[in-house]
Coordinates of C-alpha atoms in Angstrom, one line a residue:
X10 CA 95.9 129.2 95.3
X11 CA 98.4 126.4 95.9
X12 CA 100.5 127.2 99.4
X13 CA 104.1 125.4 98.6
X14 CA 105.7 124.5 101.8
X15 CA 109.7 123.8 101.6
X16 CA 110.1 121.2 104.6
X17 CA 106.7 120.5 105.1
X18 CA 106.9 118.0 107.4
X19 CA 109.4 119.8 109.2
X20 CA 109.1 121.1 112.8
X21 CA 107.8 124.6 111.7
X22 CA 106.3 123.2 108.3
X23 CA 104.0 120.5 109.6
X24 CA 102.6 122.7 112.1
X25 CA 102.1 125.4 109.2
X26 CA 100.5 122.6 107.2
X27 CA 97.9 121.7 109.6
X28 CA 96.8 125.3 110.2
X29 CA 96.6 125.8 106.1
X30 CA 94.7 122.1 105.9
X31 CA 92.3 123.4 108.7
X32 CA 90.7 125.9 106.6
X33 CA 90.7 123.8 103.4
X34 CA 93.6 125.9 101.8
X35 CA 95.3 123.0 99.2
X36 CA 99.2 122.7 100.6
X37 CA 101.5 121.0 98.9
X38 CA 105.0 120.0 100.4
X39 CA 108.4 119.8 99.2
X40 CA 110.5 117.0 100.8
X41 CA 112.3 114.1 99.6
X42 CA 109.4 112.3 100.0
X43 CA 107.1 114.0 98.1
X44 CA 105.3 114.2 94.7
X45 CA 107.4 116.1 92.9
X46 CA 110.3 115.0 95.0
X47 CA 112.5 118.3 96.3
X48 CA 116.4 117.9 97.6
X49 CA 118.3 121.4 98.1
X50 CA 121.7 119.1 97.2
X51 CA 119.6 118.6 93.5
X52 CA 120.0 120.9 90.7
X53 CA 117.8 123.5 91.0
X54 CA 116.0 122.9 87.8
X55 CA 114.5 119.6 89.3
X56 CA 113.0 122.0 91.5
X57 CA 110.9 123.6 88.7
X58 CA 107.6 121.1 88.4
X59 CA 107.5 122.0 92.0
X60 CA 106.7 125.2 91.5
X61 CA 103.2 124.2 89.2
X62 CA 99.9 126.2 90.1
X63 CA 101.6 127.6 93.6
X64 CA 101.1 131.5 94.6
X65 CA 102.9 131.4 98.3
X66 CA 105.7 129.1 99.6
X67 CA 107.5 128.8 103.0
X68 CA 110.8 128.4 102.6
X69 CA 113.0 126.5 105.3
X70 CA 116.2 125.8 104.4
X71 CA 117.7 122.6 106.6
X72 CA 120.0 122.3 108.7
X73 CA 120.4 126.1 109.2
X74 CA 120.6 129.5 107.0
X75 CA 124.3 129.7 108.6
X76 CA 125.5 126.6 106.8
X77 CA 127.8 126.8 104.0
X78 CA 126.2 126.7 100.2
X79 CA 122.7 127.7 102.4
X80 CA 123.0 131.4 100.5
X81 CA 123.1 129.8 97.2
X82 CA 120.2 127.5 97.3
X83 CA 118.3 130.2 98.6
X84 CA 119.1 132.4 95.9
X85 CA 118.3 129.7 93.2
X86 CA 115.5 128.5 94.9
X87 CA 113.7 132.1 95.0
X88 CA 114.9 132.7 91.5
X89 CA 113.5 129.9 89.8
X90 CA 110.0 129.7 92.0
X91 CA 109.9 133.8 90.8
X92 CA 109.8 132.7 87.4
X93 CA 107.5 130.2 87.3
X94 CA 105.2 132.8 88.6
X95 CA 105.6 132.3 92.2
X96 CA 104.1 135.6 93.7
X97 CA 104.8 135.4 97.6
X98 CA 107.9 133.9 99.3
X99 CA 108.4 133.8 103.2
X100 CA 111.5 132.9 104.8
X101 CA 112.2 131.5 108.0
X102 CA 115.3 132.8 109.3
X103 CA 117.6 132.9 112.3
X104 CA 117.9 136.2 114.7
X105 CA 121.7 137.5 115.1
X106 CA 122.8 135.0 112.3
X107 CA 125.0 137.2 110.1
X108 CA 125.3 134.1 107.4
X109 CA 121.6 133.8 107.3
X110 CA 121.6 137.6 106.6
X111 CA 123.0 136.8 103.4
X112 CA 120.7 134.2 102.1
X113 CA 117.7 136.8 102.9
X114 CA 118.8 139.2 100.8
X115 CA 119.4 136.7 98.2
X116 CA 115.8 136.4 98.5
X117 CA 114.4 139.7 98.6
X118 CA 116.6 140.9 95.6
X119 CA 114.2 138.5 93.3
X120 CA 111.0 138.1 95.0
X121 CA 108.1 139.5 93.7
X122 CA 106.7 139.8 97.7
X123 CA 108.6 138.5 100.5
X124 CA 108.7 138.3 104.1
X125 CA 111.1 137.1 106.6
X126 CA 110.7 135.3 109.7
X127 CA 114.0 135.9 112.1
X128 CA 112.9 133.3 115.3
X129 CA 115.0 133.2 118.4
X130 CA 116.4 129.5 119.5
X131 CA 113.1 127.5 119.5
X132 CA 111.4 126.1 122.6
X133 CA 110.7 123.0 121.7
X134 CA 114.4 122.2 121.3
X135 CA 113.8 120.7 124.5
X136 CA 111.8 118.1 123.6
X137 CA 111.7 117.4 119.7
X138 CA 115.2 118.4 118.4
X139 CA 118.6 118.4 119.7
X140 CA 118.1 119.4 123.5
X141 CA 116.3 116.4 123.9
X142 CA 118.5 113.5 124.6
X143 CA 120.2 115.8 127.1
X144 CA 116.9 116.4 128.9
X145 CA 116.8 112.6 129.2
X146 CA 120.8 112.1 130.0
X147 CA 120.0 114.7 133.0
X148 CA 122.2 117.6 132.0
X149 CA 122.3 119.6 129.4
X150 CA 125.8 120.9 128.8
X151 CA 126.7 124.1 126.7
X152 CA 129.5 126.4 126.3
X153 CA 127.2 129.6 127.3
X154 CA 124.3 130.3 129.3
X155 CA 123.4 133.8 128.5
X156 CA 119.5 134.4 128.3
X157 CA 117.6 133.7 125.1
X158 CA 114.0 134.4 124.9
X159 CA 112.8 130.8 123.4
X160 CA 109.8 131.2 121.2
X161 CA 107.2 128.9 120.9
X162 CA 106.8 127.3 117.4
X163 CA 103.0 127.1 117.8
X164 CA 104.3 130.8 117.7
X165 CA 106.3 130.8 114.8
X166 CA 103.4 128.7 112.7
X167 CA 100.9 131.4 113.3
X168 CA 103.1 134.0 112.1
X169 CA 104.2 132.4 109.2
X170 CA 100.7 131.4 108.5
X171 CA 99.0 135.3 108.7
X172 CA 102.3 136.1 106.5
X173 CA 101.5 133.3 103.5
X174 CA 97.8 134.5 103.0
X175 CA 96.9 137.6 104.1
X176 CA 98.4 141.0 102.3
X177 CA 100.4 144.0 104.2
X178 CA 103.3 141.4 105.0
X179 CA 105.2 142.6 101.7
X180 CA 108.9 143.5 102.7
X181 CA 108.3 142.7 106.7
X182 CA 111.2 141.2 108.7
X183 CA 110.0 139.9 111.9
X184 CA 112.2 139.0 114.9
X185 CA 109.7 136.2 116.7
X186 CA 110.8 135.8 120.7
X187 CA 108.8 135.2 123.5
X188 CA 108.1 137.4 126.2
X189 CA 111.2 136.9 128.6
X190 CA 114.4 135.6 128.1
X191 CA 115.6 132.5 129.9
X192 CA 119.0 131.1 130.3
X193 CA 119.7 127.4 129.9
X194 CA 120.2 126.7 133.2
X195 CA 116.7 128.8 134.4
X196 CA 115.5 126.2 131.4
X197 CA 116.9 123.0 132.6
X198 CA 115.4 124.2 136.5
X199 CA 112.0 124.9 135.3
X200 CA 111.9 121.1 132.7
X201 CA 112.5 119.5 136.3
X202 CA 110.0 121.4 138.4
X203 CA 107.1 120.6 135.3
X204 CA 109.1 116.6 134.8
X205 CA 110.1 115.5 138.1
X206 CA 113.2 115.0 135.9
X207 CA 116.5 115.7 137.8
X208 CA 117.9 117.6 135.0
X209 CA 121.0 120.4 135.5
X210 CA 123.0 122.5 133.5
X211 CA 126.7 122.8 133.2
X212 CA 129.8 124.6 131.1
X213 CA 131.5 123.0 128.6
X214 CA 134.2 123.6 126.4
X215 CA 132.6 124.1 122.4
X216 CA 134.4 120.6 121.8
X217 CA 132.9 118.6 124.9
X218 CA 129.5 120.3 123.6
X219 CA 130.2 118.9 120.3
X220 CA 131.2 114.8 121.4
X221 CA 128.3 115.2 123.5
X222 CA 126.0 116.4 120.4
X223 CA 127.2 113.7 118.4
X224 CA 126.7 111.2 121.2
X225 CA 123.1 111.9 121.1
X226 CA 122.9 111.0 117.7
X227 CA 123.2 115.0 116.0
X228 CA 124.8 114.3 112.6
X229 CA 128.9 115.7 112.6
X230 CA 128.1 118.2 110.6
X231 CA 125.0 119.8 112.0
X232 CA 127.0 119.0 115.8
X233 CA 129.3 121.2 114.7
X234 CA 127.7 123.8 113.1
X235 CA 125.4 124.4 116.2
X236 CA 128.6 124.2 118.7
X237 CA 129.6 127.0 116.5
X238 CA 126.7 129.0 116.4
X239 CA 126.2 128.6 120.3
X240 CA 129.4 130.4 120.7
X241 CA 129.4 133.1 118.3
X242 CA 125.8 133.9 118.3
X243 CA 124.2 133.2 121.9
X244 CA 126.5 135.9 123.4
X245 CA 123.6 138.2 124.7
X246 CA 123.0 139.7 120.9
X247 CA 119.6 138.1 121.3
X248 CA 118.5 138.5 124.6
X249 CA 115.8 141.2 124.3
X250 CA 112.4 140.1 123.6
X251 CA 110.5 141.9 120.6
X252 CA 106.2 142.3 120.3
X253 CA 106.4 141.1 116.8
X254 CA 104.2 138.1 117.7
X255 CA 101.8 139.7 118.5
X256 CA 101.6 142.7 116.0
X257 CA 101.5 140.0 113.6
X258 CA 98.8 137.6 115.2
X259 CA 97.1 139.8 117.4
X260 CA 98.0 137.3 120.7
X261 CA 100.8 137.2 123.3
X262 CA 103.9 135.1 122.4
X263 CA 103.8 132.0 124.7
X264 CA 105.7 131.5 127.7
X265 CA 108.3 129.2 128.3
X266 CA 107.0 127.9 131.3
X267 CA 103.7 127.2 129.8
X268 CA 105.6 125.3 127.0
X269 CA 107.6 123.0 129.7
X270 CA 104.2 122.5 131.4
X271 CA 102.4 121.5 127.9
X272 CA 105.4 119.3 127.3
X273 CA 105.8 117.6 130.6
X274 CA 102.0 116.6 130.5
X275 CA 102.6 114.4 127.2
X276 CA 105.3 113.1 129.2
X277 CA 108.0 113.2 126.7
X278 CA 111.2 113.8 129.8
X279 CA 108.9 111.2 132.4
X280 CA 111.6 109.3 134.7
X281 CA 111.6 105.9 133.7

């Protein structure tokens, strides 16, 4: 079977693509860039040649779930794909998001079998996505620092991975987290032990957070939408860890320190 991967060279996809390619499993990856080309701003009927010869697909929906328009593509998306014989849909989700609640069920209510993937705030913010440039600046600055149990998205790839081939997944949501939660400020402490990178955290106000997002080069938009979900949704909601890892994989979730150690070898936040 075909494995149909909706941003595929995404953070999560590409790192579900290489464990598919691995075993020889024929992947094929919806982006602007590919062959057929996919857009969620298209009309969803462009979307149908994608759909050719594929059994499974990922779906990630970018920016976020908790964007506006997200539960409508979502829906389309998983309505179309079901027709055209689709038989599997997984979903990657976010935990405590009560917008991306809605595009899940927009899913489910079609799919022939689905499974969704609620993952806390991902570990490797830090160094591949927005968190980055404030690693480097030397401070990152947010308007909470309640605990959040960052998973790991070698994690999340495994998970998603066991869910897109093997059976017993049907009507599963999992809520991935690693095994203790972290505030940002325990984060930016334990980036500078692993870095030698003098990096500290501090309060802001949601629009500080915001001109500082945008100052690192996050799009307005997406700045905003994260400002907004930093406030309503890290407010301790999240903070437990779960075991769904590893009933899913049959392996312990990753630690954080043992991400910021991984990380700091390849020396992505190096002093220059």
């Amino acid at each position: 079977m075909t494995f149909l991967l909706i941003g595929g060279t995404g953070k999560t996809g590409r790192r579900v693509n290489d464990r598919l390619t691995a075993r020889g499993l024929p992947v094929r990856v919806g982006s602007r860039s590919g062959q057929p080309p996919f857009d969620w701003n298209a009309e969803p009927d462009t979307w149908i040649p994608l759909f050719d010869g594929v059994a499974a697909a990922y779906v990630t929906y970018y920016p976020d779930l908790a964007f506006p328009g997200a539960a409508e593509s979502i829906r389309a998306f998983a309505e179309r794909a079901t027709a055209a014989g689709v038989r599997r849909l997984v979903l990657l989700s976010g935990r405590g998001e009560e917008e991306a609640e809605v595009s899940e069920h927009g899913l489910c209510a079609v799919a022939t079998e689905w499974t969704v993937v609620r993952a806390s705030w991902f570990a490797q913010d830090f160094n591949e996505y927005f968190l980055l440039p404030p690693v480097l600046a030397g401070e990152i600055a947010l308007p909470t620092d309640v605990p959040e149990p960052f998973v790991d998205l070698e994690d999340v790839a495994d998970v998603v991975v066991a869910a897109l081939t093997e059976d017993g997944h049907h009507g599963m949501t999992y809520e991935l987290t690693g095994p203790r939660p972290v505030t940002f400020a325990e984060a930016a402490a334990e980036i500078s032990a692993a870095s030698g990178r003098a990096v500290r955290f501090a309060h802001v106000t949601p629009a500080e957070c915001t001109a500082r997002m945008l100052a690192g080069g996050v799009p307005v938009e997406e700045a905003e939408a994260l400002t907004d979900l930093f406030v309503r949704i890290l407010d301790g909601r999240n903070a437990h860890v779960t075991d769904d890892v590893k009933r899913v994989t049959g392996h312990e979730a990753r630690d954080f320190g043992d991400f910021v150690r991984a990380a700091a070898a390849t020396g992505v936040w190096t002093p220059r």
